[in-house]
XYZ file of C-alpha atoms in Angstrom:
552
model
C -26.020 -17.309 -25.580
C -23.426 -14.839 -27.233
C -26.208 -14.106 -29.740
C -28.930 -13.093 -27.425
C -26.216 -10.897 -25.091
C -25.715 -8.681 -29.091
C -29.116 -8.992 -29.250
C -30.786 -7.325 -25.982
C -27.840 -5.532 -26.684
C -29.796 -3.888 -30.139
C -33.037 -3.937 -28.357
C -31.739 -1.565 -26.149
C -28.508 0.589 -26.424
C -27.126 2.040 -29.093
C -25.228 1.047 -32.033
C -22.086 1.788 -31.749
C -22.077 -0.450 -27.891
C -23.124 -3.386 -30.841
C -20.589 -3.543 -32.113
C -18.662 -2.410 -28.947
C -20.115 -6.198 -28.189
C -19.562 -7.557 -30.439
C -15.736 -6.830 -31.135
C -14.894 -7.217 -27.302
C -16.154 -11.235 -28.070
C -14.357 -10.864 -30.798
C -10.761 -10.533 -29.450
C -11.482 -12.576 -26.582
C -12.215 -15.732 -28.504
C -9.080 -15.168 -31.052
C -7.283 -14.192 -27.318
C -6.055 -10.924 -28.570
C -5.264 -7.633 -26.945
C -6.744 -4.413 -28.983
C -3.802 -1.604 -29.229
C -5.145 0.629 -27.193
C -3.862 3.328 -28.484
C -5.596 3.247 -31.927
C -8.907 3.432 -30.081
C -10.728 7.192 -29.153
C -10.036 7.002 -25.473
C -14.146 6.418 -24.257
C -14.089 3.960 -27.001
C -11.026 1.687 -25.880
C -12.591 2.540 -21.829
C -15.679 0.869 -22.923
C -13.592 -2.047 -24.489
C -12.102 -2.388 -21.854
C -14.539 -2.864 -18.966
C -16.704 -5.299 -21.438
C -13.826 -7.382 -21.790
C -12.673 -7.527 -17.906
C -16.484 -7.775 -17.059
C -17.403 -10.749 -18.912
C -15.950 -14.595 -19.391
C -16.689 -16.775 -21.739
C -15.672 -20.764 -22.168
C -13.563 -20.841 -24.785
C -12.441 -24.436 -25.528
C -13.543 -25.627 -22.379
C -10.758 -22.336 -21.085
C -13.023 -19.789 -18.791
C -10.593 -16.183 -19.982
C -10.406 -12.915 -18.926
C -8.250 -10.015 -20.490
C -7.860 -6.666 -20.125
C -6.148 -3.962 -20.839
C -6.682 -0.997 -19.316
C -3.229 0.854 -21.278
C -4.650 3.327 -22.745
C -5.207 5.393 -18.830
C -1.356 4.707 -17.526
C -1.081 8.360 -16.699
C 2.698 7.514 -14.993
C 5.665 8.113 -17.570
C 8.586 5.541 -17.407
C 11.331 5.972 -15.276
C 15.091 7.034 -17.444
C 17.507 4.653 -17.821
C 19.326 6.761 -15.793
C 19.487 6.156 -11.939
C 16.285 7.884 -9.998
C 16.547 7.493 -5.907
C 13.341 7.461 -5.163
C 11.469 6.795 -1.463
C 11.120 8.632 2.203
C 14.243 10.313 2.687
C 14.179 9.435 6.137
C 14.437 6.823 7.739
C 14.452 5.537 12.095
C 15.999 3.241 13.523
C 16.526 3.016 17.882
C 20.293 2.723 18.631
C 22.212 -0.678 18.150
C 19.364 -2.042 17.025
C 19.804 -3.592 12.710
C 19.648 -1.465 10.281
C 17.884 -3.007 6.766
C 18.001 -0.244 3.847
C 17.402 -0.451 0.500
C 18.073 1.851 -1.575
C 14.927 2.791 -3.637
C 16.787 3.606 -7.353
C 15.322 2.767 -10.712
C 16.906 2.626 -13.864
C 19.184 0.507 -16.182
C 21.674 -2.188 -13.794
C 24.254 -3.031 -13.222
C 23.556 0.205 -11.253
C 26.695 1.456 -7.920
C 26.192 2.519 -4.997
C 28.539 4.867 -3.290
C 28.082 6.897 -0.077
C 30.195 10.459 1.671
C 30.238 9.953 5.404
C 28.599 7.029 5.979
C 27.109 6.598 9.481
C 29.840 4.613 11.544
C 28.427 0.996 12.258
C 26.856 0.579 9.128
C 28.228 -0.489 5.727
C 27.269 -0.638 1.569
C 26.503 -3.864 -0.736
C 27.956 -0.834 -3.516
C 25.873 -3.043 -5.952
C 23.153 -3.612 -5.376
C 22.217 -1.095 -2.848
C 21.307 -2.227 0.498
C 22.928 -1.214 3.885
C 22.913 -2.540 6.685
C 24.460 -3.001 10.052
C 23.841 -0.658 13.128
C 24.294 2.724 14.863
C 25.472 2.636 18.886
C 24.882 6.400 19.817
C 21.838 8.461 19.364
C 21.160 10.868 16.700
C 20.844 11.693 13.538
C 22.868 11.408 10.907
C 23.236 12.709 6.926
C 24.496 12.050 4.425
C 25.081 11.774 0.607
C 24.032 8.468 -1.288
C 25.706 8.172 -4.537
C 23.820 5.837 -7.827
C 25.774 5.218 -11.702
C 25.514 3.898 -13.982
C 26.346 3.665 -18.061
C 23.612 6.290 -18.350
C 23.869 8.415 -15.599
C 23.897 9.508 -12.650
C 21.645 10.763 -8.933
C 22.352 12.011 -5.837
C 20.545 12.445 -3.117
C 20.722 13.301 1.419
C 19.954 10.529 3.395
C 19.091 11.183 7.112
C 18.356 8.470 9.681
C 16.961 9.523 12.865
C 18.514 7.027 15.708
C 16.652 7.462 19.042
C 12.863 6.106 19.973
C 10.926 6.255 16.894
C 11.209 4.598 14.202
C 8.534 4.739 11.125
C 8.886 7.944 10.818
C 7.046 7.658 6.912
C 3.673 5.533 6.377
C 4.867 1.220 5.447
C 4.983 0.971 2.875
C 4.722 -3.319 1.601
C 3.194 -6.387 0.223
C 0.472 -8.076 2.619
C -0.928 -12.156 1.521
C -4.574 -11.081 3.046
C -6.588 -10.430 -0.089
C -5.122 -12.209 -2.332
C -3.462 -15.196 -0.197
C -5.745 -15.608 2.415
C -6.199 -19.287 4.421
C -3.670 -20.291 1.808
C -1.069 -18.823 2.043
C 2.790 -19.984 2.894
C 7.100 -19.987 3.206
C 6.604 -20.701 -0.424
C 4.119 -17.861 -1.923
C 6.260 -15.162 1.186
C 9.282 -15.989 -1.465
C 7.904 -15.614 -4.497
C 7.221 -12.249 -2.773
C 9.330 -10.736 -2.143
C 11.583 -11.893 -5.130
C 8.300 -10.060 -7.328
C 8.853 -7.037 -4.982
C 12.164 -6.856 -6.547
C 11.365 -8.165 -10.153
C 8.179 -6.092 -10.716
C 10.921 -2.689 -9.687
C 8.322 -2.194 -6.292
C 11.829 -2.037 -4.282
C 12.881 0.432 -7.061
C 9.746 3.007 -5.482
C 10.463 2.632 -1.999
C 7.839 -0.598 -0.866
C 9.272 -2.747 1.835
C 8.004 -4.869 3.938
C 6.532 -8.988 2.537
C 4.185 -9.409 4.926
C 1.928 -12.445 6.481
C -1.125 -12.213 7.414
C -3.352 -14.365 9.865
C -3.339 -18.289 9.249
C 0.765 -19.168 9.415
C 0.130 -20.764 12.941
C -1.851 -23.883 13.592
C -5.120 -23.668 13.244
C -7.712 -24.698 16.060
C -10.255 -27.001 15.730
C -9.174 -28.852 12.937
C -8.339 -31.927 11.504
C -6.317 -30.715 8.453
C -3.020 -33.369 9.385
C -0.825 -29.606 7.833
C -2.118 -26.795 9.665
C -3.153 -28.028 12.374
C -1.840 -29.899 16.064
C -0.287 -28.770 18.903
C 0.046 -24.876 19.196
C 2.974 -24.869 21.131
C 6.264 -25.913 22.419
C 6.065 -27.549 26.160
C 7.783 -23.672 27.683
C 5.276 -21.986 25.475
C 6.548 -21.341 22.976
C 4.377 -20.968 19.578
C 4.460 -23.527 16.590
C 4.281 -22.879 13.274
C 1.917 -25.104 10.799
C 3.683 -27.234 8.460
C 3.576 -24.956 5.491
C 5.761 -22.847 7.140
C 9.142 -25.696 8.349
C 11.700 -21.937 8.442
C 10.344 -18.949 9.242
C 14.235 -17.324 10.811
C 14.628 -18.558 6.664
C 11.964 -17.259 5.180
C 13.283 -13.795 6.702
C 16.431 -14.193 6.486
C 15.881 -15.004 2.735
C 14.145 -12.206 2.889
C 16.125 -9.240 4.253
C 18.667 -10.601 2.130
C 17.290 -8.808 -0.983
C 17.114 -5.132 1.520
C 14.113 -6.238 2.069
C 12.374 -6.586 5.735
C 9.247 -9.297 6.927
C 6.045 -8.688 8.384
C 4.090 -11.665 10.857
C 0.415 -11.338 12.260
C -1.125 -12.716 15.334
C -4.493 -11.671 17.336
C -4.261 -10.536 21.460
C -6.784 -13.481 21.594
C -6.888 -16.843 22.764
C -7.015 -17.092 18.620
C -6.676 -15.945 14.935
C -9.504 -13.833 13.465
C -9.395 -16.759 11.399
C -9.260 -19.904 14.538
C -5.007 -20.037 14.575
C -3.509 -19.311 17.592
C -2.994 -16.072 19.002
C -0.722 -14.396 21.382
C -3.376 -14.448 24.607
C -0.766 -14.927 27.820
C 2.282 -15.505 25.398
C 2.038 -11.901 24.709
C 6.171 -11.186 25.267
C 6.930 -14.563 24.798
C 4.931 -14.128 21.067
C 7.540 -11.056 21.074
C 11.097 -12.384 21.458
C 10.139 -15.152 18.856
C 9.124 -13.052 16.407
C 12.962 -10.929 17.056
C 14.265 -14.182 17.066
C 12.847 -15.797 13.927
C 13.997 -12.342 12.605
C 10.840 -9.646 11.498
C 9.756 -6.620 11.807
C 6.786 -5.247 11.330
C 3.431 -6.740 13.837
C 0.291 -6.286 12.862
C -2.007 -7.421 15.829
C -5.663 -8.111 15.531
C -8.441 -7.905 17.723
C -9.967 -10.833 17.040
C -11.227 -13.085 19.532
C -10.529 -10.802 22.324
C -13.416 -9.301 23.475
C -13.654 -12.745 24.610
C -11.264 -11.276 26.737
C -11.204 -7.657 27.585
C -13.927 -7.640 30.038
C -14.773 -4.291 29.278
C -15.569 -1.323 26.223
C -14.064 1.870 28.409
C -10.377 3.061 26.842
C -8.266 1.532 29.195
C -9.968 -2.276 27.966
C -9.319 -1.407 24.751
C -5.537 -0.114 25.155
C -4.638 -2.874 27.311
C -4.146 -5.610 24.965
C -2.177 -3.033 22.841
C -0.135 -2.191 25.500
C 1.073 -5.415 27.352
C 2.481 -5.759 23.303
C 4.183 -2.759 22.997
C 6.246 -2.846 26.082
C 7.406 -6.037 25.106
C 8.661 -4.878 22.062
C 9.560 -1.245 22.447
C 12.797 -3.480 24.947
C 13.915 -5.781 21.743
C 17.355 -5.153 20.272
C 14.867 -5.084 17.083
C 12.687 -2.618 15.513
C 10.058 -4.265 15.088
C 7.251 -1.881 13.555
C 3.228 -2.565 15.424
C 0.088 -1.845 13.075
C -2.279 -2.067 15.622
C -6.726 -3.660 13.698
C -8.806 -3.163 15.847
C -10.829 -1.162 13.213
C -11.298 2.264 14.914
C -13.338 1.486 18.340
C -12.347 3.363 21.678
C -11.812 6.430 18.531
C -7.650 4.768 18.311
C -6.659 7.851 16.439
C -6.701 9.544 19.934
C -5.005 7.885 21.520
C -2.569 4.393 19.067
C 0.447 6.776 19.559
C 1.000 5.417 22.821
C 0.809 1.626 21.959
C 1.813 1.113 18.762
C 2.957 3.212 15.311
C 0.014 2.505 12.774
C -3.700 1.994 13.510
C -6.844 1.211 11.828
C -9.362 3.644 11.807
C -12.496 1.120 10.025
C -13.973 -1.839 9.412
C -12.197 -4.037 7.019
C -12.352 -2.013 3.014
C -11.941 -5.503 1.040
C -15.880 -6.530 3.335
C -17.396 -2.294 2.268
C -19.321 -2.532 0.355
C -19.892 -0.850 -2.939
C -23.083 2.308 -2.701
C -23.022 3.639 -6.145
C -18.991 5.330 -4.906
C -16.610 2.140 -4.394
C -16.206 0.344 -1.000
C -12.464 3.155 -0.256
C -14.374 6.632 -1.154
C -16.549 5.645 2.308
C -13.745 4.597 4.242
C -11.443 6.909 2.420
C -13.894 9.947 3.768
C -14.169 8.303 7.062
C -9.903 8.271 8.256
C -9.446 11.747 6.670
C -11.215 13.554 9.543
C -9.068 11.950 12.009
C -6.495 14.538 10.925
C -4.880 15.254 13.024
C -3.705 12.555 14.820
C -1.437 11.757 12.616
C 2.431 12.431 12.305
C 6.170 10.875 12.338
C 5.939 7.247 13.434
C 2.326 7.263 13.916
C -0.261 6.247 11.380
C -3.729 6.935 10.391
C -4.292 3.036 8.724
C -7.801 2.641 6.065
C -6.997 0.025 5.465
C -4.130 -2.286 2.377
C -4.639 -0.432 -1.254
C -6.917 -3.417 -3.573
C -6.119 -2.759 -6.991
C -4.449 -5.593 -9.504
C -5.743 -8.564 -8.509
C -7.557 -9.372 -5.866
C -9.848 -12.090 -3.453
C -13.162 -11.768 -2.376
C -13.032 -11.796 1.210
C -16.287 -12.908 1.760
C -15.245 -15.968 0.537
C -11.392 -15.289 1.167
C -11.913 -16.660 -3.257
C -9.252 -16.669 -5.978
C -7.796 -13.666 -7.491
C -9.998 -11.392 -10.058
C -9.082 -8.432 -11.893
C -10.206 -5.541 -9.773
C -13.570 -3.954 -10.530
C -11.771 -0.539 -10.414
C -12.324 1.556 -13.720
C -8.253 3.437 -13.813
C -10.074 6.410 -13.045
C -11.199 4.762 -9.751
C -7.682 3.304 -8.977
C -6.187 6.759 -8.844
C -8.584 8.178 -6.862
C -7.579 5.443 -4.462
C -3.925 5.302 -4.374
C -4.161 9.417 -4.385
C -6.032 9.208 -1.818
C -4.274 6.934 0.344
C -0.811 8.959 -0.546
C -2.717 11.805 0.616
C -4.192 11.070 3.537
C -0.120 9.607 4.931
C -1.670 6.347 5.201
C 0.063 3.035 5.169
C 1.324 1.905 1.048
C 0.005 -2.002 1.975
C -1.026 -3.392 -1.868
C -3.085 -6.559 -1.422
C -2.907 -8.285 -4.439
C -1.612 -10.614 -6.187
C 2.641 -10.538 -6.708
C 1.817 -13.100 -9.032
C -0.216 -11.093 -11.456
C 1.207 -7.340 -11.638
C -0.182 -5.806 -14.866
C 1.000 -2.053 -17.066
C -1.374 -0.763 -15.342
C -2.020 -0.894 -11.398
C 2.945 -0.648 -12.038
C 1.421 2.448 -13.463
C -0.439 3.345 -10.497
C 1.439 2.431 -7.452
C 5.414 3.176 -9.129
C 4.379 6.508 -9.281
C 7.649 8.253 -7.835
C 5.789 11.993 -7.515
C 2.884 10.348 -5.577
C 5.297 8.336 -3.470
C 7.008 11.544 -2.680
C 3.863 13.057 -1.351
C 2.603 9.813 0.280
C 7.364 9.741 1.948
C 7.375 13.288 3.180
C 8.965 14.247 6.317
C 6.919 16.375 7.969
C 4.765 13.144 7.671
C 1.602 15.883 8.043
C -1.864 14.511 6.912
C -3.990 16.218 4.512
C -7.376 17.927 5.215
C -10.766 17.958 3.997
C -10.987 22.268 2.649
C -14.831 20.645 0.856
C -16.529 18.806 0.391
C -20.554 18.396 -1.260
C -22.443 15.828 -3.088
C -20.601 15.795 -6.340
C -16.948 16.409 -5.213
C -14.231 16.651 -3.336
C -10.736 18.139 -2.549
C -7.926 17.499 -0.129
C -4.651 19.012 0.743
C -1.127 17.742 1.903
C 1.316 20.745 3.275
C 4.120 19.626 2.630
C 7.838 20.269 3.986
C 8.851 22.288 1.474
C 5.739 24.760 2.293
C 4.320 24.080 -1.153
C 0.732 22.363 -1.504
C -0.587 18.649 -2.728
C -4.372 19.083 -3.238
C -6.677 16.106 -4.939
C -9.403 17.271 -6.013
C -11.933 14.008 -6.481
C -15.755 13.763 -8.551
C -17.645 12.488 -7.337
C -20.130 11.248 -10.457
C -21.199 9.512 -12.825
C -19.486 10.990 -15.690
C -16.695 14.059 -16.168
C -17.657 17.192 -14.167
C -15.329 20.421 -13.633
C -14.128 20.050 -10.050
C -12.047 23.761 -8.904
C -10.178 25.268 -5.380
C -9.567 28.671 -5.078
C -6.706 29.876 -3.806
C -8.799 31.448 -0.133
C -9.981 27.734 0.061
C -5.406 26.441 -0.070
C -5.113 29.620 2.195
C -2.477 31.163 -0.267
C -2.584 34.135 -2.656
C -0.229 35.130 -5.606
C 1.310 33.604 -8.497
C 1.344 30.100 -7.192
C 2.670 26.594 -10.313
C 0.871 24.215 -10.692
C 1.569 20.275 -11.481
C 0.260 17.170 -12.597
C 1.414 14.549 -10.387
C 0.478 11.176 -11.953
C 1.790 13.164 -15.319
C 4.245 14.658 -14.143
C 4.085 17.182 -15.676
C 4.055 21.663 -15.513
C -0.153 22.943 -16.490
C 0.591 26.544 -15.362
C 0.556 29.667 -13.776
C -2.337 30.924 -11.922
C -3.597 33.652 -9.432
C -6.787 32.708 -7.780
C -8.191 29.654 -8.440
C -7.401 26.169 -10.039
C -10.192 24.614 -12.509
C -10.260 20.969 -13.686
C -11.828 18.045 -15.769
C -11.928 15.352 -13.476
C -13.668 11.742 -14.906
C -16.607 10.235 -12.892
C -15.723 8.734 -9.091
C -11.428 10.418 -10.965
C -9.515 12.393 -9.462
C -6.104 15.057 -9.958
C -3.723 15.186 -7.987
C -1.437 18.678 -8.047
C 1.091 20.103 -6.017
C 1.051 23.614 -5.573
C 4.047 26.082 -4.954
C 4.539 30.075 -4.606
C 6.102 31.194 -8.279
C 9.811 33.104 -7.116
């Protein structure tokens, strides 16, 4: 079969392509990955694609190999401390604070805070702030971090009031990799990996269970079936989750937060117990267990809604929202109802974020990858996003992810490196929740380079909370622009074409004039000072993400 592949390549493709096929097969047979820096970029990319897309049975074992190291743009973090992530944090009066200072640099790092608000304490070794603040108000303080290589400091602001999720939530969700295989053990391992991989050092903090932790209806499997609630109505977990409080304590000890999932209907989308007629009781249970985030998925509520008016669509979320805001614990509410009834127009009244479209994992690729079509629909709703209220176009599906239609085990993403940069750039520009849903146990350097660029994350976590808007869209490209709290603009120039192409944006389109400094955010370097126009070559389905400041 291998020889036939080569013959076909020789017949229908250029000699160079056949040689690359030979190279890739040889590499896979010998279990070796090429040193991509020794290859020219086009050859390296094509060779990587061949290796990713070809799976051979070698000595009875299936092997899939990839190496995207030639496409890593994010510079490595310095050895000295660098404090990352949002500069603002929202909490309700008297409710628990769990905040792990996102900070890169060689460990050990010693943390100190000047003017720490009353009621809070800090673990100096791990940089975890906990406690509570009784009185409403805005509390600013200085965080300092120091190690043997240097130091860093940054001002932080805790806003104590009725709003939480003042910047888009960042974290991980189990669905697109574990589906109905999720367990307590996998959740704990995901929390471990969030620390070990360094994701937590960039601001990722939520470790969220999706569906399938409850008892399933209509199953004979003793591990997940059985009685769904206690006599008093309290939810029962399936046997894969023997100790919810112990699990959230484990997550919280690391300075991270824990998320959970349920449906307002009688059952979840996968057929497990829902919250119907137990909403207030379940909210109390989630708080008692120690959860900080709730994804509330429409699913079977169709059978109970009674109609599709705005009030019908709002009703279950309004009920759960009222149950959550009265608790002595902050729980971010994520509405998952797929954009019905123009949810972006009213979602902020009953939650903190809302899905604007169907599942991205089910979106078919039509020339362009599905995140483009989902993202462009989400981009239309920019006027409705802001602190505490975010448009949600679904999760970041890169690295190893499972086929959503089959609820399958994970395989490497079929997105090219260029497409992955576009994906992360678009989500950051749109102030979308940055929730990764790939395999935390198989994070590779390229995936981490996409997820963990502090200048790109700064775009997402900007405290002004503005979502980017489209300033131009053609058949070949489009441009997204986001205003930042310092008055600078972040511009994403996206190429729809299947080949490299020039994309430009004029100062007139941006509403600016005069000399401006242009900085490449992925590469973290200044490009030039320009007067009227920025133009660049953009890779196929790729992006150039720049930040533009007025030259002073």
